[in-house]
Coordinates of C-alpha atoms in Angstrom, one line a residue:
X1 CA -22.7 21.2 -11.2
X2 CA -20.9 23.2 -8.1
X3 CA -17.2 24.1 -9.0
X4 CA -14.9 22.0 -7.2
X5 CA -13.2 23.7 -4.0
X6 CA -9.6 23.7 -5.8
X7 CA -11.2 25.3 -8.7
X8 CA -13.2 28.0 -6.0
X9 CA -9.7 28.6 -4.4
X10 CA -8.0 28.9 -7.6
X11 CA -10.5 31.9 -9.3
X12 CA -10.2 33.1 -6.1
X13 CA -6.6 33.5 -6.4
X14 CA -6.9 34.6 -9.9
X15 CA -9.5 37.3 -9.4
X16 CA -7.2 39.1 -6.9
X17 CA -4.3 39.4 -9.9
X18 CA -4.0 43.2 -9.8
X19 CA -2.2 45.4 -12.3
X20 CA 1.2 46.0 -11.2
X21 CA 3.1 47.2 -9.2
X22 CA 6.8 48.8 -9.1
X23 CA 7.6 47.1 -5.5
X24 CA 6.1 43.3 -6.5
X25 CA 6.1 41.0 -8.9
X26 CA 4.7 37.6 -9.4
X27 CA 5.8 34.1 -9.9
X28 CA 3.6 32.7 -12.3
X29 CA 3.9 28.5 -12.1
X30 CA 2.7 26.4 -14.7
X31 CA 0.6 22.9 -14.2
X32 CA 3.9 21.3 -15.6
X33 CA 6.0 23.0 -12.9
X34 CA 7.9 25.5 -15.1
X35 CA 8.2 28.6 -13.4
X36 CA 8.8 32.6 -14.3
X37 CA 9.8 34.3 -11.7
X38 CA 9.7 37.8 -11.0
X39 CA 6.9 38.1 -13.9
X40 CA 3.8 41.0 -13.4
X41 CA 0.8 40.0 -14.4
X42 CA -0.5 42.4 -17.2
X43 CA -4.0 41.9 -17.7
X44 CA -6.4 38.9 -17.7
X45 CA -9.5 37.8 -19.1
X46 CA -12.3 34.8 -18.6
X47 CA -9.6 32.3 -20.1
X48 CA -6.0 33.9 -19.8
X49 CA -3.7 35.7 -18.7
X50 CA -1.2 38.0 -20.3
X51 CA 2.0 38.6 -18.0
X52 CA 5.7 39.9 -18.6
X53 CA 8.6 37.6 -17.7
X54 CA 12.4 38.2 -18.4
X55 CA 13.2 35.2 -21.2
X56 CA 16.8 36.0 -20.1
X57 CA 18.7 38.1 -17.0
X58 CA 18.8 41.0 -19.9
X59 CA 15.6 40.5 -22.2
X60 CA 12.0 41.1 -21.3
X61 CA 8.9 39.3 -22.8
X62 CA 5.6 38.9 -22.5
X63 CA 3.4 35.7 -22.5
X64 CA 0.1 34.7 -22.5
X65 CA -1.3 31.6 -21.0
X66 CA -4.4 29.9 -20.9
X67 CA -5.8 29.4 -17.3
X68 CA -5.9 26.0 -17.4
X69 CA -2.0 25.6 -17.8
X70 CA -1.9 28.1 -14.7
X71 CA -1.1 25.7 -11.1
X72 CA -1.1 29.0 -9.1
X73 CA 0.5 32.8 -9.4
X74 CA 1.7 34.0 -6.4
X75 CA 2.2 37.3 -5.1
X76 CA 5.3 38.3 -3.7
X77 CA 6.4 41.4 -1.3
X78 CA 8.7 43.8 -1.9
X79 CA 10.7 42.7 0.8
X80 CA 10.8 38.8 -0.8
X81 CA 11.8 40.8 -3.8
X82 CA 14.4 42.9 -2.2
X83 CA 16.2 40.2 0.4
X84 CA 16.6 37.5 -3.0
X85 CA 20.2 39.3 -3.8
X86 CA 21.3 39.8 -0.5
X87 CA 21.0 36.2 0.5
X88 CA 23.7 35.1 -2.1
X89 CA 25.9 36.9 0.2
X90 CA 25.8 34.0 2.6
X91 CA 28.0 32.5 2.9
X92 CA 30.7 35.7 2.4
X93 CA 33.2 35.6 -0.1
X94 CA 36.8 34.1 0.7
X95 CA 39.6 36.9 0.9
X96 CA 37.5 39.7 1.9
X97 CA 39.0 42.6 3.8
X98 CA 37.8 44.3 7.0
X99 CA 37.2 47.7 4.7
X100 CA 34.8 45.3 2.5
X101 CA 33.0 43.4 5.6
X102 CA 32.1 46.8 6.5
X103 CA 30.9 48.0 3.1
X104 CA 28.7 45.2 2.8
X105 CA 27.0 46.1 5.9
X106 CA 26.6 49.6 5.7
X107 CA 25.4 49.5 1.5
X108 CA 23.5 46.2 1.5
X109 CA 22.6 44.7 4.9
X110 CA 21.4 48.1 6.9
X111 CA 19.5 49.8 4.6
X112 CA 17.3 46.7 4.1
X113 CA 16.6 46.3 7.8
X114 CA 15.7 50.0 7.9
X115 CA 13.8 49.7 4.9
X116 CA 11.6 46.7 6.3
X117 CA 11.3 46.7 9.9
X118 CA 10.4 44.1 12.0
X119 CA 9.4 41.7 9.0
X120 CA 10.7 38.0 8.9
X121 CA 13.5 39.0 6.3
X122 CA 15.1 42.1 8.5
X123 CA 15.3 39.2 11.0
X124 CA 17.0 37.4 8.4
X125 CA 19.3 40.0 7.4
X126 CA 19.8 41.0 10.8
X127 CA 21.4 37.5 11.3
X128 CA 23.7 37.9 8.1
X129 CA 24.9 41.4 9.8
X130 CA 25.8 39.1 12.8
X131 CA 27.8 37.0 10.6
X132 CA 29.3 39.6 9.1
X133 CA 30.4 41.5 12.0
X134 CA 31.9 38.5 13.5
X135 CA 33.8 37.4 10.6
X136 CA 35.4 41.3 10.2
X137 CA 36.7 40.8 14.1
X138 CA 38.3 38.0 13.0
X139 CA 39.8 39.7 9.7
X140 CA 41.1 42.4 11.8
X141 CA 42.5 40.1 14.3
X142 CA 44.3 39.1 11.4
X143 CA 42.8 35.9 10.1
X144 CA 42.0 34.9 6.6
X145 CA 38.7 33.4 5.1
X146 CA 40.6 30.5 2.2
X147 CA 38.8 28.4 0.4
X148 CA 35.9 28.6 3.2
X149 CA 38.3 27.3 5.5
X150 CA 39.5 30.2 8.5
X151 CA 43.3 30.3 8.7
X152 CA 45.3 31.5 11.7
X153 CA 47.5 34.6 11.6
X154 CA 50.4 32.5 11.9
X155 CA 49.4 29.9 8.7
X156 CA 48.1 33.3 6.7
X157 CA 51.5 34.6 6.9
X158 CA 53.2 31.3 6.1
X159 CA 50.9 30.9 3.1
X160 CA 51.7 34.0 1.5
X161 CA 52.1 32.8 -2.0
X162 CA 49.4 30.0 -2.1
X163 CA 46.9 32.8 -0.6
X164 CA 48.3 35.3 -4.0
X165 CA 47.7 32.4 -6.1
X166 CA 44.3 31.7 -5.2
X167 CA 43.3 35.6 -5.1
X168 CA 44.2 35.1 -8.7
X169 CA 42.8 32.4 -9.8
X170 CA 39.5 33.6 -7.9
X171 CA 39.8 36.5 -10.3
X172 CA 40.0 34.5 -13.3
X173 CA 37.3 32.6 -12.7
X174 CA 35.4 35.1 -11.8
X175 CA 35.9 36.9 -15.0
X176 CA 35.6 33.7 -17.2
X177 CA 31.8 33.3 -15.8
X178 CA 31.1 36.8 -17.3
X179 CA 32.5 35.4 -20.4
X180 CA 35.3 38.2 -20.2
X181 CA 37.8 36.1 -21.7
X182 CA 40.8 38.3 -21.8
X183 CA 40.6 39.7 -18.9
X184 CA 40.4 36.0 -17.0
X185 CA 43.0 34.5 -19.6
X186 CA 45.3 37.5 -18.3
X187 CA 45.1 36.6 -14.7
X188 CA 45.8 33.4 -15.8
X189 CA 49.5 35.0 -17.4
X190 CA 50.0 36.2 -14.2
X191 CA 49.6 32.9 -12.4
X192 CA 51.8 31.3 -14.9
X193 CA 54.5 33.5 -15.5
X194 CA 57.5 31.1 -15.2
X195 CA 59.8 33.8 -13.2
X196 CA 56.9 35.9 -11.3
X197 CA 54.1 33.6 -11.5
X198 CA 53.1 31.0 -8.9
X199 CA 53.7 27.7 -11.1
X200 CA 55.0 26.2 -7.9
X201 CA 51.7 26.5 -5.8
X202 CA 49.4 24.2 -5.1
X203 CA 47.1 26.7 -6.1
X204 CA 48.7 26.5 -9.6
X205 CA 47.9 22.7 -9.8
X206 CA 44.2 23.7 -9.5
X207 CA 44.2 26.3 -12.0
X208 CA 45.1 24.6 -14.6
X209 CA 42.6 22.4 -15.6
X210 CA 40.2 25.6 -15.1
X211 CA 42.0 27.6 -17.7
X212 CA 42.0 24.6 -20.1
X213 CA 38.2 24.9 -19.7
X214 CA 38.2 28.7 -20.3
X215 CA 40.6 28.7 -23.6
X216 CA 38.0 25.6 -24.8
X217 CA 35.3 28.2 -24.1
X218 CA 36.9 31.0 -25.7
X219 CA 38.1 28.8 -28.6
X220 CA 34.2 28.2 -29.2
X221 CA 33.4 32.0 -29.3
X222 CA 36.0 32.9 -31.6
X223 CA 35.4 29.7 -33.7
X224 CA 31.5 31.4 -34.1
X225 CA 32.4 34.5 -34.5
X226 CA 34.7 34.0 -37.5
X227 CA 32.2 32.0 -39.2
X228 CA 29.8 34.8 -38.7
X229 CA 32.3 37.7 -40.1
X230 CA 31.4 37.3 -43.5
X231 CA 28.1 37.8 -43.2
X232 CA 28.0 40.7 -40.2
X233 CA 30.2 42.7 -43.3
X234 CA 27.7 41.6 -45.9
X235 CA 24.4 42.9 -44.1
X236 CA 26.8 45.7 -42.7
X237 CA 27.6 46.6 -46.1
X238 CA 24.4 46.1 -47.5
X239 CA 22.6 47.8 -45.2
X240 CA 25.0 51.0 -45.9
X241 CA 24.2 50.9 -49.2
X242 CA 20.4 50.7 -48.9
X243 CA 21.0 54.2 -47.4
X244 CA 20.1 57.8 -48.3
X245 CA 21.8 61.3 -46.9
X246 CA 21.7 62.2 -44.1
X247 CA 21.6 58.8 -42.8
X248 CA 24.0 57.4 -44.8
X249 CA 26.8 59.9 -43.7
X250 CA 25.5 59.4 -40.2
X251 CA 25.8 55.9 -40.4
X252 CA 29.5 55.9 -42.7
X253 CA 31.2 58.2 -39.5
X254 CA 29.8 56.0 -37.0
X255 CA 30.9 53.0 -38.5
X256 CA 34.5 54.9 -38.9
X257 CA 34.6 56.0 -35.7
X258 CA 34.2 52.2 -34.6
X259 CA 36.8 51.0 -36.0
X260 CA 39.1 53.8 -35.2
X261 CA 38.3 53.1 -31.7
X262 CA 39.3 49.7 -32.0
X263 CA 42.6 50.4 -34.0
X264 CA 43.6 52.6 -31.1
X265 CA 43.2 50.2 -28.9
X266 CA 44.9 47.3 -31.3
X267 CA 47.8 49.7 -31.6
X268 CA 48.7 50.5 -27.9
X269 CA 47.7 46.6 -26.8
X270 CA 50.7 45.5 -29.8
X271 CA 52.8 48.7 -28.6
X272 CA 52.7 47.0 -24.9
X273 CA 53.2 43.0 -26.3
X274 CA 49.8 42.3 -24.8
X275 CA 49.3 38.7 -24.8
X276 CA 45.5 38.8 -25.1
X277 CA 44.3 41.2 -27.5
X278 CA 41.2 42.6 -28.3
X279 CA 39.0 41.4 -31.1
X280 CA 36.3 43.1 -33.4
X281 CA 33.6 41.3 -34.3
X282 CA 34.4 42.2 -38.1
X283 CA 38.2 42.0 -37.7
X284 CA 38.2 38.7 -39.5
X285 CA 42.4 38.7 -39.6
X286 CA 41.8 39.6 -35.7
X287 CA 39.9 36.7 -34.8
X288 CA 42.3 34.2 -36.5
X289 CA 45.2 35.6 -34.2
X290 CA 42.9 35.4 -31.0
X291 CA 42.4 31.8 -31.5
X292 CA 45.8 30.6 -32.9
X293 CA 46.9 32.1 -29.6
X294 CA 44.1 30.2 -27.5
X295 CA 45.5 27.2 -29.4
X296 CA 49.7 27.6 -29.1
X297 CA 48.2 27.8 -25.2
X298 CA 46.1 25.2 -25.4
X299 CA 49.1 23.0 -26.8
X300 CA 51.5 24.4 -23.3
X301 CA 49.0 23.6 -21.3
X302 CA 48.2 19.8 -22.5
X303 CA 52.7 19.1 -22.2
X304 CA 52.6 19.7 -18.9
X305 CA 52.6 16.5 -16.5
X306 CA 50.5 17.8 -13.9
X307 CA 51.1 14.5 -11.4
X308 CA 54.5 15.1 -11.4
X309 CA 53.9 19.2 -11.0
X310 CA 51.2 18.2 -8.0
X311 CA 54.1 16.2 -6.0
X312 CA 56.6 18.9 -6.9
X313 CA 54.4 21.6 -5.5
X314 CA 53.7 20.1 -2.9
X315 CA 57.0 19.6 -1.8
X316 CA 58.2 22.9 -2.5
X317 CA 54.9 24.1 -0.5
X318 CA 56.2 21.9 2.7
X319 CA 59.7 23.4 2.4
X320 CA 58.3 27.1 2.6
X321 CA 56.2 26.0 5.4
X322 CA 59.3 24.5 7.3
X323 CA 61.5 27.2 6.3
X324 CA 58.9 29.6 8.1
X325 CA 59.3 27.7 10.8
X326 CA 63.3 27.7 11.0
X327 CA 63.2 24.0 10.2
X328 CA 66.2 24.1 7.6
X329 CA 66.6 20.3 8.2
X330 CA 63.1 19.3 7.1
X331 CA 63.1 22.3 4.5
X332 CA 66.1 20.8 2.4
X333 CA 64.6 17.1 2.5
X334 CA 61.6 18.6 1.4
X335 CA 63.3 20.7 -1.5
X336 CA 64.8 17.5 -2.4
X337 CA 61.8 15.7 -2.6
X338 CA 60.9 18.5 -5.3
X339 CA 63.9 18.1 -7.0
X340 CA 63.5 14.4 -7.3
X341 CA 59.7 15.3 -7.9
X342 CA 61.0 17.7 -10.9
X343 CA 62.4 15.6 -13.0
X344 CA 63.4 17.1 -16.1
X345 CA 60.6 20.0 -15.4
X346 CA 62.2 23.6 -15.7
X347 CA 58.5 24.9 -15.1
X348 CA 59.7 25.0 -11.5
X349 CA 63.2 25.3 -11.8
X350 CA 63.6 28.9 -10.9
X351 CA 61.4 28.7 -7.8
X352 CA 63.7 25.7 -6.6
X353 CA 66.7 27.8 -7.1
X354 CA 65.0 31.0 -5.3
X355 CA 63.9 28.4 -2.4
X356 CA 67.4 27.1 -1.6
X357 CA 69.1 30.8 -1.5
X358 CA 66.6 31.4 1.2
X359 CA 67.4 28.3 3.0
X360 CA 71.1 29.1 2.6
X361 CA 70.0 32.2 4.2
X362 CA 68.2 31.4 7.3
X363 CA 70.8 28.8 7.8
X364 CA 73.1 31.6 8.2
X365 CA 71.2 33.7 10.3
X366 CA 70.5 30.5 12.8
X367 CA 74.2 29.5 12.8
X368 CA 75.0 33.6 13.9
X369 CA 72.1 33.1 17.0
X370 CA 73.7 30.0 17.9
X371 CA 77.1 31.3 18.1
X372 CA 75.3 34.0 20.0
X373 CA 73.7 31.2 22.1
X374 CA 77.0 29.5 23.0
X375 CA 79.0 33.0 24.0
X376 CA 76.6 34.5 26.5
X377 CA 74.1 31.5 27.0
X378 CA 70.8 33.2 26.3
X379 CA 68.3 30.8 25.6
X380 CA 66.1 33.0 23.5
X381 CA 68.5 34.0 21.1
X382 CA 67.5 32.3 18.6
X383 CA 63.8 33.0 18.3
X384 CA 64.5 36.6 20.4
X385 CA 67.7 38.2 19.2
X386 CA 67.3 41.4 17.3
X387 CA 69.3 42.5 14.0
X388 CA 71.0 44.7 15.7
X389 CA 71.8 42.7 18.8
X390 CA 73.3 40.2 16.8
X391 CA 75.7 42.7 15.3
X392 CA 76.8 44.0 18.8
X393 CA 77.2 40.4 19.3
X394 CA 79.4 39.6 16.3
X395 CA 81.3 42.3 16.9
X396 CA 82.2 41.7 20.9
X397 CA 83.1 38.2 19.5
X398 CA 85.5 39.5 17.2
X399 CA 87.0 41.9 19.7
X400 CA 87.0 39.3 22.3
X401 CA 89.2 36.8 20.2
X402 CA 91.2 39.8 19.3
X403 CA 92.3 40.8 22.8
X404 CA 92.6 36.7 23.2
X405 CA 95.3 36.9 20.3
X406 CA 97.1 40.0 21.4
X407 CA 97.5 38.2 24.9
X408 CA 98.8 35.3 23.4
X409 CA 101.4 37.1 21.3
X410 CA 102.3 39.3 24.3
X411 CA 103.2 35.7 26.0
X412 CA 105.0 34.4 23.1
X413 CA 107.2 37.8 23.1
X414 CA 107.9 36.9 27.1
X415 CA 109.4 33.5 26.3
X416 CA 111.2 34.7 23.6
X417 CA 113.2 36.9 25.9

């Protein structure tokens, strides 16, 4: 009986596997659609084939496969290789600078097009380098990439603190999907740092469920690793003593040196009240502390009434925007809705405080250009009016009512005689 086409095509495809190569690498698809990509094909025979796959981002291994669970293997260029990274660039990353635009395109997106000329993926990447360039005029025309949203100059600059808040909490979630968990949970501190933090952002809101999921996470790790201590020392120590010179010296002062470079750091991290310390995998005591501190947060976080903080935030968020504006009427309703929104909450307390000093402020500044306004009748002195005009200003005023009350008291003196 003649082979089937299919099964012509398919020893076909498989007589053409080649040993590999350092610029490709195979995608090796199974019959019940599993795939393992970027695999190379080691060696086959009548019924197999042997190939190495990563079984994780960091660990290699190597399979072997009966034909007849192979659907296909397919060969891939260097340049399909090459583009896969570059195309998780697209769409670009909120918050970056012009400096970084043009980083991106000199380090990642030029060098491929000069690597691979006039293939369909320098087209591609030539059209990403469009993007980018286009997206850096309008960086250094002073717009901001938020949330994948564009904002104006003008709203960028009123949205100072929201736009600090999410750089932050961009940070922390971008540590926390490394799993580095102190280094997210201290972006977090900064975020909710009741005096310098941004706990009345809208931003805030957001965050907080986020770094509820992060301390669950890290509550897990901590959880495994202390029930793992015991037995890490036991094999530790066990192993040490199965031991003979020179290894066992070898192995004592590396196993000292360890831990003196983790008491160093302990000791400057308690020197400097660092909220998340370090841990060591066989600092039982260590671990404990770690994760009553995930817990005491765990507990702040789950009192806070985040419907009431959401329509507190928001208010005080509408106030700034007003205030940037020189709307002090609509910036003290809206501070008052916050207030009313507050309740109780002292989360907040401090920025509401901070809020209405500024108010107070620019109400003064606006009453001095209107007085301004009214003397000399210049229309643009309140948006237009300099520091230092207004000064000059102030002071012909005063000099003006001056020589107004010296004329009047010279009067007076005439009557009188």
């Amino acid at each position: 009986m003649k082979p089937s086409s299919l099964s012509l095509a398919f020893a076909t495809a498989l007589s053409l596997i080649a040993l590999p190569h350092a610029s490709r690498a195979d995608v090796v698809v199974m019959k019940d659609g599993k795939k393992y990509e970027s695999a190379t094909v080691l060696s086959e025979t009548a019924d197999s084939v042997t190939f190495k796959y990563m079984l994780t981002p960091r660990i290699p291994d190597t399979r072997t496969e009966p034909k007849a669970n192979i659907a296909q293997i397919i060969k891939q260029r260097p340049e399909e290789l090459a583009i896969v990274p570059l195309r998780k660039l697209v769409p670009s990353e909120d918050l970056l600078t012009a400096d970084k635009y043009e980083g991106i395109i000199q380090d990642q997106l030029r060098p491929f097009v000069s690597q691979f000329p006039g293939t369909a993926e320098a087209k591609e990447v030539e059209a990403m380098i469009a993007t980018y360039e286009a997206e850096k005029a309008k960086v250094t025309g002073g717009q901001l990439k938020m949330d994948g949203q564009w904002l104006t100059p003008e709203v960028a600059k009123r949205e100072t603190r929201n736009i600090e808040a999410y750089r932050l909490r961009k940070s922390m979630n971008s540590a926390a999907a490394k799993n580095e968990w102190t280094q997210a949970l201290t972006e977090w501190d900064k975020l909710n740092d009741r005096d310098d933090g941004f706990v009345d952002t809208e931003q805030y809101v957001q965050a907080v469920p986020e770094a509820q999921k992060i301390l669950e996470s890290y509550k897990q790790v901590l959880e495994r690793q202390l029930a793992e201590q015991p037995q890490l020392q036991l094999r530790r120590d066990s192993a040490t003593k199965g031991l003979v010179e020179p290894d066992l010296s070898r192995t004592k002062k590396a196993i000292a040196e360890e831990v003196a470079k983790f008491k160093n750091i302990n000791d400057l991290e308690k020197k400097t009240r660092t909220h998340w310390m370090t841990i060591y995998k066989y600092d039982a005591k260590g671990i404990q502390a770690a994760a009553k501190t995930v817990v005491d947060e765990l507990a702040k976080i789950a009192a806070l009434d985040l419907a009431r903080l959401k329509a507190t935030n928001e208010a005080i968020t509408a106030a700034r925007r007003y205030l940037g504006d020189q709307n002090v009427e609509l910036a003290e309703a809206a501070v008052a809705k916050a207030v009313e929104a507050a309740g109780r909450s002292s989360i907040v307390s401090t920025s509401i405080t901070k809020l209405k000093s500024e108010i107070t402020k620019v109400k003064g500044e606006l009453g001095k250009k209107r007085a301004t306004q009214r003397l000399y009748g210049n229309s643009g002195a309140l948006t237009g009016a300099s520091t230092e005009t207004d000064d000059r200003v102030a002071k012909a005023m005063e000099e003006s009512a001056k020589d107004k009350a010296d004329k009047k008291a010279a009067k007076d003196e005439e009557k009188d005689e």
